[in-house]
Amino acid sequence: MCLSIPAKILEINGQQGKASVGGSVFDIGLQLVENVKVGDYVLVHTGFALEKINEEEALLTIRLLDELSEHSNIEP
Amino acid sequence: MKYIDEYRDKRAVFSLIESIRKISKKKVRLMEVCGGHTMAIHRYGIHSLLPENIELISGPGCPVCVTSQVYIDKIIEYAKMPGKIITIYGDLLRVPGTQSTLDQEKTKGCDIRIVQSSLDSIKIAEENKTKEIIFPAIGFETTTPATAIALLEAKKKGLCNFFVASAHKIMPPVMEVLIRDNSEIDGYIGPGHVSTIAGSKIYDKLVSDFGISIVVSGFEPIDILQSIYMLVKQIESNEPCVAIQYTRAVTHDGNLKAQQIVSEVFEPVTDTWRGLGKIEKSGLKLNAGFSSFDANKHFPVHIEEKPEPANCLCGQILRGINKPTDCKLFAHSCTPEMPIGACMVSPEGTCAAYYQYRNLLNRDPRVPETDIQ
Ligand code: SF4
């Protein structure tokens, strides 16, 4: 129930839209988010987009992790 | 998949574990209060990757598990009334009431329909004008906006046959009760999607009042390990604060539009949590402007409170005092196929997560070898 998944917006028709996750497409309500466009990633929960995923922040986290891995001397 | 695979990178996992080991000296107990975290921690065997002095415990984070027996009994009574359609999220179907479950009542002929979204209930109401539709609304801050949208829609459309039985709950009051009851929690792995909606600001008071560390976390293994690293750092340096690891989806203020929609429809109320009892201002009821949609007002039923199943330790487990493996019924008479307590029903429940991934636990001698896949 707490699960929300990142989905890519494929279509927007007013407050309704279509989004895809790993190939499957479903309808989502866009009432809770502002300024979303086709191609954006949103978190979907019980049929609604909860929030747009912040691309810059996502990249920042990845970069931090990359730096961490570079300084690590453990081999996975 | 984008925004998922990057956070499962093996190399980053190992370097995070190494970083945690380097800084971690004190014995710490960290509690997760989101069912999604419980599931992820077990699926990726995160317990077993951490140094021994870091203990992870599960709290009351699964909305299905904290839904009271009385509430389920009430919905069953509604389902038995003539001319009713109950529209529910699938998770509720098998939650045990005192005598029965909604699933059993459905088999007996009650009109109970599973919906994926609250707006499906509105559609069913429009298509069945001679029936009365009751939507049992459960869930935390993450799920409440969906119910609020359905209620606003029902009002706009002037629907007279749509009703909500709200059991929506809010997180900070129960987190406060747990700190008071069980002062051994050093830090919270903060619920990610609750915070996407409500913002990390809802935990500020817990830190100032109790000096507890809170890091709002995402759901992938790297998210959780990075959050544990951040928590250990706060605890080791004795500088508790609210921090956000899950910055790609959470801000301090949260989703203001969603908060506005929720406040148009709901107001706080004292609510009962399974295994934990009544907690002040921990639930949400429909406000005066929406009382005509309130199932509680329209269909009053009296349900007597009955004791929870004997020997079920759900209450202690939701408090983080006991582990599922401490329960005599775990993996014996209580399994996901035949759940006795609510913690075994939803896959996000602590007992269900322990059961599903029990081969990753320190072996429990009572789980027969052949059961382990
Ligand atoms: S294993 Fe079953 S009976 Fe035991 S605490 Fe968990 S849900 Fe309750």
PDB file of C-alpha atoms in Angstrom, chain B residues 143-289:
ATOM      1  CA  THR B 143      -3.042   7.695   0.216  1.00  0.00           C
ATOM      2  CA  THR B 144      -5.293  10.349   1.799  1.00  0.00           C
ATOM      3  CA  PRO B 145      -5.135  12.825  -1.124  1.00  0.00           C
ATOM      4  CA  ALA B 146      -6.672  10.177  -3.427  1.00  0.00           C
ATOM      5  CA  THR B 147      -9.691   9.879  -1.106  1.00  0.00           C
ATOM      6  CA  ALA B 148      -9.955  13.665  -0.869  1.00  0.00           C
ATOM      7  CA  ILE B 149     -10.012  13.932  -4.678  1.00  0.00           C
ATOM      8  CA  ALA B 150     -12.833  11.362  -4.852  1.00  0.00           C
ATOM      9  CA  LEU B 151     -14.835  13.316  -2.265  1.00  0.00           C
ATOM     10  CA  LEU B 152     -14.351  16.619  -4.103  1.00  0.00           C
ATOM     11  CA  GLU B 153     -15.448  14.880  -7.303  1.00  0.00           C
ATOM     12  CA  ALA B 154     -18.521  13.379  -5.583  1.00  0.00           C
ATOM     13  CA  LYS B 155     -19.487  16.825  -4.322  1.00  0.00           C
ATOM     14  CA  LYS B 156     -18.979  18.431  -7.743  1.00  0.00           C
ATOM     15  CA  LYS B 157     -21.131  15.764  -9.348  1.00  0.00           C
ATOM     16  CA  GLY B 158     -23.769  15.972  -6.605  1.00  0.00           C
ATOM     17  CA  LEU B 159     -23.566  12.218  -5.935  1.00  0.00           C
ATOM     18  CA  CYS B 160     -25.946  11.129  -3.157  1.00  0.00           C
ATOM     19  CA  ASN B 161     -25.000   7.448  -3.115  1.00  0.00           C
ATOM     20  CA  PHE B 162     -21.242   7.622  -2.408  1.00  0.00           C
ATOM     21  CA  PHE B 163     -19.922   7.305   1.149  1.00  0.00           C
ATOM     22  CA  VAL B 164     -16.489   7.123   2.716  1.00  0.00           C
ATOM     23  CA  ALA B 165     -15.638   5.181   5.879  1.00  0.00           C
ATOM     24  CA  SER B 166     -12.384   6.914   6.754  1.00  0.00           C
ATOM     25  CA  ALA B 167      -9.671   5.092   8.672  1.00  0.00           C
ATOM     26  CA  HIS B 168      -6.934   7.341   7.296  1.00  0.00           C
ATOM     27  CA  LYS B 169      -4.074   7.810   9.699  1.00  0.00           C
ATOM     28  CA  ILE B 170      -1.229  10.261  10.191  1.00  0.00           C
ATOM     29  CA  MET B 171       2.318   9.317  11.066  1.00  0.00           C
ATOM     30  CA  PRO B 172       3.880  11.804  13.527  1.00  0.00           C
ATOM     31  CA  PRO B 173       1.527  11.076  16.491  1.00  0.00           C
ATOM     32  CA  VAL B 174       2.270   7.326  16.425  1.00  0.00           C
ATOM     33  CA  MET B 175       6.001   8.006  16.015  1.00  0.00           C
ATOM     34  CA  GLU B 176       5.788  10.135  19.161  1.00  0.00           C
ATOM     35  CA  VAL B 177       3.927   7.399  21.083  1.00  0.00           C
ATOM     36  CA  LEU B 178       6.604   4.875  20.124  1.00  0.00           C
ATOM     37  CA  ILE B 179       9.407   7.123  21.355  1.00  0.00           C
ATOM     38  CA  ARG B 180       7.554   7.580  24.658  1.00  0.00           C
ATOM     39  CA  ASP B 181       6.761   3.840  24.994  1.00  0.00           C
ATOM     40  CA  ASN B 182      10.052   2.489  23.803  1.00  0.00           C
ATOM     41  CA  SER B 183      12.787   5.003  24.434  1.00  0.00           C
ATOM     42  CA  GLU B 184      15.335   2.611  22.992  1.00  0.00           C
ATOM     43  CA  ILE B 185      14.784   3.915  19.441  1.00  0.00           C
ATOM     44  CA  ASP B 186      17.792   6.013  18.452  1.00  0.00           C
ATOM     45  CA  GLY B 187      16.621   6.987  15.003  1.00  0.00           C
ATOM     46  CA  TYR B 188      13.846   6.680  12.468  1.00  0.00           C
ATOM     47  CA  ILE B 189      14.256   5.689   8.833  1.00  0.00           C
ATOM     48  CA  GLY B 190      11.576   8.185   7.786  1.00  0.00           C
ATOM     49  CA  PRO B 191       8.775   7.092   5.448  1.00  0.00           C
ATOM     50  CA  GLY B 192       9.558   8.229   1.899  1.00  0.00           C
ATOM     51  CA  HIS B 193       6.204   8.613   0.245  1.00  0.00           C
ATOM     52  CA  VAL B 194       4.377   9.872   3.333  1.00  0.00           C
ATOM     53  CA  SER B 195       6.986  12.641   3.251  1.00  0.00           C
ATOM     54  CA  THR B 196       6.608  13.231  -0.508  1.00  0.00           C
ATOM     55  CA  ILE B 197       3.110  14.472   0.331  1.00  0.00           C
ATOM     56  CA  ALA B 198       3.485  15.882   3.852  1.00  0.00           C
ATOM     57  CA  GLY B 199       7.105  17.135   3.671  1.00  0.00           C
ATOM     58  CA  SER B 200       9.940  16.410   6.109  1.00  0.00           C
ATOM     59  CA  LYS B 201       8.645  19.347   8.172  1.00  0.00           C
ATOM     60  CA  ILE B 202       6.219  16.994   9.952  1.00  0.00           C
ATOM     61  CA  TYR B 203       9.152  15.488  11.897  1.00  0.00           C
ATOM     62  CA  ASP B 204      10.769  18.770  13.034  1.00  0.00           C
ATOM     63  CA  LYS B 205       8.895  18.697  16.341  1.00  0.00           C
ATOM     64  CA  LEU B 206       9.913  15.099  17.095  1.00  0.00           C
ATOM     65  CA  VAL B 207      13.556  16.102  16.812  1.00  0.00           C
ATOM     66  CA  SER B 208      13.208  19.227  18.942  1.00  0.00           C
ATOM     67  CA  ASP B 209      11.080  17.482  21.600  1.00  0.00           C
ATOM     68  CA  PHE B 210      12.896  14.146  21.824  1.00  0.00           C
ATOM     69  CA  GLY B 211      16.320  14.646  20.246  1.00  0.00           C
ATOM     70  CA  ILE B 212      15.761  11.710  17.911  1.00  0.00           C
ATOM     71  CA  SER B 213      17.510  11.370  14.532  1.00  0.00           C
ATOM     72  CA  ILE B 214      15.338  11.098  11.419  1.00  0.00           C
ATOM     73  CA  VAL B 215      16.404  10.523   7.824  1.00  0.00           C
ATOM     74  CA  VAL B 216      13.683  10.355   5.161  1.00  0.00           C
ATOM     75  CA  SER B 217      14.642   7.505   2.868  1.00  0.00           C
ATOM     76  CA  GLY B 218      13.944   6.154  -0.604  1.00  0.00           C
ATOM     77  CA  PHE B 219      13.173   2.480  -1.213  1.00  0.00           C
ATOM     78  CA  GLU B 220      16.077   1.019  -3.147  1.00  0.00           C
ATOM     79  CA  PRO B 221      18.943  -0.748  -1.348  1.00  0.00           C
ATOM     80  CA  ILE B 222      21.302   2.165  -1.868  1.00  0.00           C
ATOM     81  CA  ASP B 223      18.727   4.634  -0.576  1.00  0.00           C
ATOM     82  CA  ILE B 224      18.272   2.628   2.602  1.00  0.00           C
ATOM     83  CA  LEU B 225      21.990   2.091   3.189  1.00  0.00           C
ATOM     84  CA  GLN B 226      22.746   5.756   2.568  1.00  0.00           C
ATOM     85  CA  SER B 227      19.989   6.681   5.049  1.00  0.00           C
ATOM     86  CA  ILE B 228      21.471   4.315   7.636  1.00  0.00           C
ATOM     87  CA  TYR B 229      24.878   5.919   7.043  1.00  0.00           C
ATOM     88  CA  MET B 230      23.369   9.392   7.562  1.00  0.00           C
ATOM     89  CA  LEU B 231      21.568   8.248  10.739  1.00  0.00           C
ATOM     90  CA  VAL B 232      24.672   6.623  12.213  1.00  0.00           C
ATOM     91  CA  LYS B 233      26.641   9.798  11.493  1.00  0.00           C
ATOM     92  CA  GLN B 234      24.060  11.934  13.311  1.00  0.00           C
ATOM     93  CA  ILE B 235      23.963   9.559  16.260  1.00  0.00           C
ATOM     94  CA  GLU B 236      27.733   9.155  16.552  1.00  0.00           C
ATOM     95  CA  SER B 237      28.264  12.930  16.515  1.00  0.00           C
ATOM     96  CA  ASN B 238      25.263  13.504  18.785  1.00  0.00           C
ATOM     97  CA  GLU B 239      23.720  15.965  16.353  1.00  0.00           C
ATOM     98  CA  PRO B 240      20.151  14.777  15.759  1.00  0.00           C
ATOM     99  CA  CYS B 241      18.200  16.460  12.988  1.00  0.00           C
ATOM    100  CA  VAL B 242      15.699  15.789  10.213  1.00  0.00           C
ATOM    101  CA  ALA B 243      17.569  15.023   7.000  1.00  0.00           C
ATOM    102  CA  ILE B 244      16.341  13.902   3.598  1.00  0.00           C
ATOM    103  CA  GLN B 245      18.158  11.174   1.695  1.00  0.00           C
ATOM    104  CA  TYR B 246      15.277  10.771  -0.799  1.00  0.00           C
ATOM    105  CA  THR B 247      15.800  14.228  -2.291  1.00  0.00           C
ATOM    106  CA  ARG B 248      14.546  13.175  -5.712  1.00  0.00           C
ATOM    107  CA  ALA B 249      11.029  12.896  -4.287  1.00  0.00           C
ATOM    108  CA  VAL B 250      10.902  14.742  -0.970  1.00  0.00           C
ATOM    109  CA  THR B 251      11.247  18.367   0.112  1.00  0.00           C
ATOM    110  CA  HIS B 252      10.910  20.036   3.505  1.00  0.00           C
ATOM    111  CA  ASP B 253       7.512  21.493   2.555  1.00  0.00           C
ATOM    112  CA  GLY B 254       6.156  18.512   0.635  1.00  0.00           C
ATOM    113  CA  ASN B 255       3.393  18.654  -1.956  1.00  0.00           C
ATOM    114  CA  LEU B 256       1.465  21.782  -0.957  1.00  0.00           C
ATOM    115  CA  LYS B 257      -1.279  21.206  -3.510  1.00  0.00           C
ATOM    116  CA  ALA B 258      -1.981  17.756  -2.061  1.00  0.00           C
ATOM    117  CA  GLN B 259      -1.924  19.125   1.507  1.00  0.00           C
ATOM    118  CA  GLN B 260      -4.437  21.814   0.494  1.00  0.00           C
ATOM    119  CA  ILE B 261      -6.775  19.229  -1.054  1.00  0.00           C
ATOM    120  CA  VAL B 262      -6.603  17.052   2.086  1.00  0.00           C
ATOM    121  CA  SER B 263      -7.303  19.980   4.412  1.00  0.00           C
ATOM    122  CA  GLU B 264     -10.399  20.925   2.388  1.00  0.00           C
ATOM    123  CA  VAL B 265     -11.977  17.585   3.233  1.00  0.00           C
ATOM    124  CA  PHE B 266     -10.512  16.113   6.442  1.00  0.00           C
ATOM    125  CA  GLU B 267      -9.873  17.055  10.049  1.00  0.00           C
ATOM    126  CA  PRO B 268      -7.849  15.252  12.749  1.00  0.00           C
ATOM    127  CA  VAL B 269      -9.563  12.848  15.143  1.00  0.00           C
ATOM    128  CA  THR B 270      -8.544  10.376  17.861  1.00  0.00           C
ATOM    129  CA  ASP B 271      -8.174   6.988  16.187  1.00  0.00           C
ATOM    130  CA  THR B 272      -7.655   3.339  17.141  1.00  0.00           C
ATOM    131  CA  TRP B 273      -4.585   1.473  15.855  1.00  0.00           C
ATOM    132  CA  ARG B 274      -4.520  -2.303  15.856  1.00  0.00           C
ATOM    133  CA  GLY B 275      -2.276  -3.475  18.644  1.00  0.00           C
ATOM    134  CA  LEU B 276      -1.542   0.066  19.837  1.00  0.00           C
ATOM    135  CA  GLY B 277      -4.951   1.337  20.943  1.00  0.00           C
ATOM    136  CA  LYS B 278      -6.286   4.872  20.803  1.00  0.00           C
ATOM    137  CA  ILE B 279      -3.934   7.693  19.827  1.00  0.00           C
ATOM    138  CA  GLU B 280      -4.985  11.325  20.008  1.00  0.00           C
ATOM    139  CA  LYS B 281      -5.256  13.202  16.701  1.00  0.00           C
ATOM    140  CA  SER B 282      -3.729  10.299  14.797  1.00  0.00           C
ATOM    141  CA  GLY B 283      -6.596   9.791  12.357  1.00  0.00           C
ATOM    142  CA  LEU B 284      -8.623  11.823   9.893  1.00  0.00           C
ATOM    143  CA  LYS B 285     -12.397  12.187   9.635  1.00  0.00           C
ATOM    144  CA  LEU B 286     -14.517  14.021   7.089  1.00  0.00           C
ATOM    145  CA  ASN B 287     -15.084  17.644   8.146  1.00  0.00           C
ATOM    146  CA  ALA B 288     -18.510  19.331   8.477  1.00  0.00           C
ATOM    147  CA  GLY B 289     -18.556  20.361   4.806  1.00  0.00           C
TER     148      GLY B 289
END
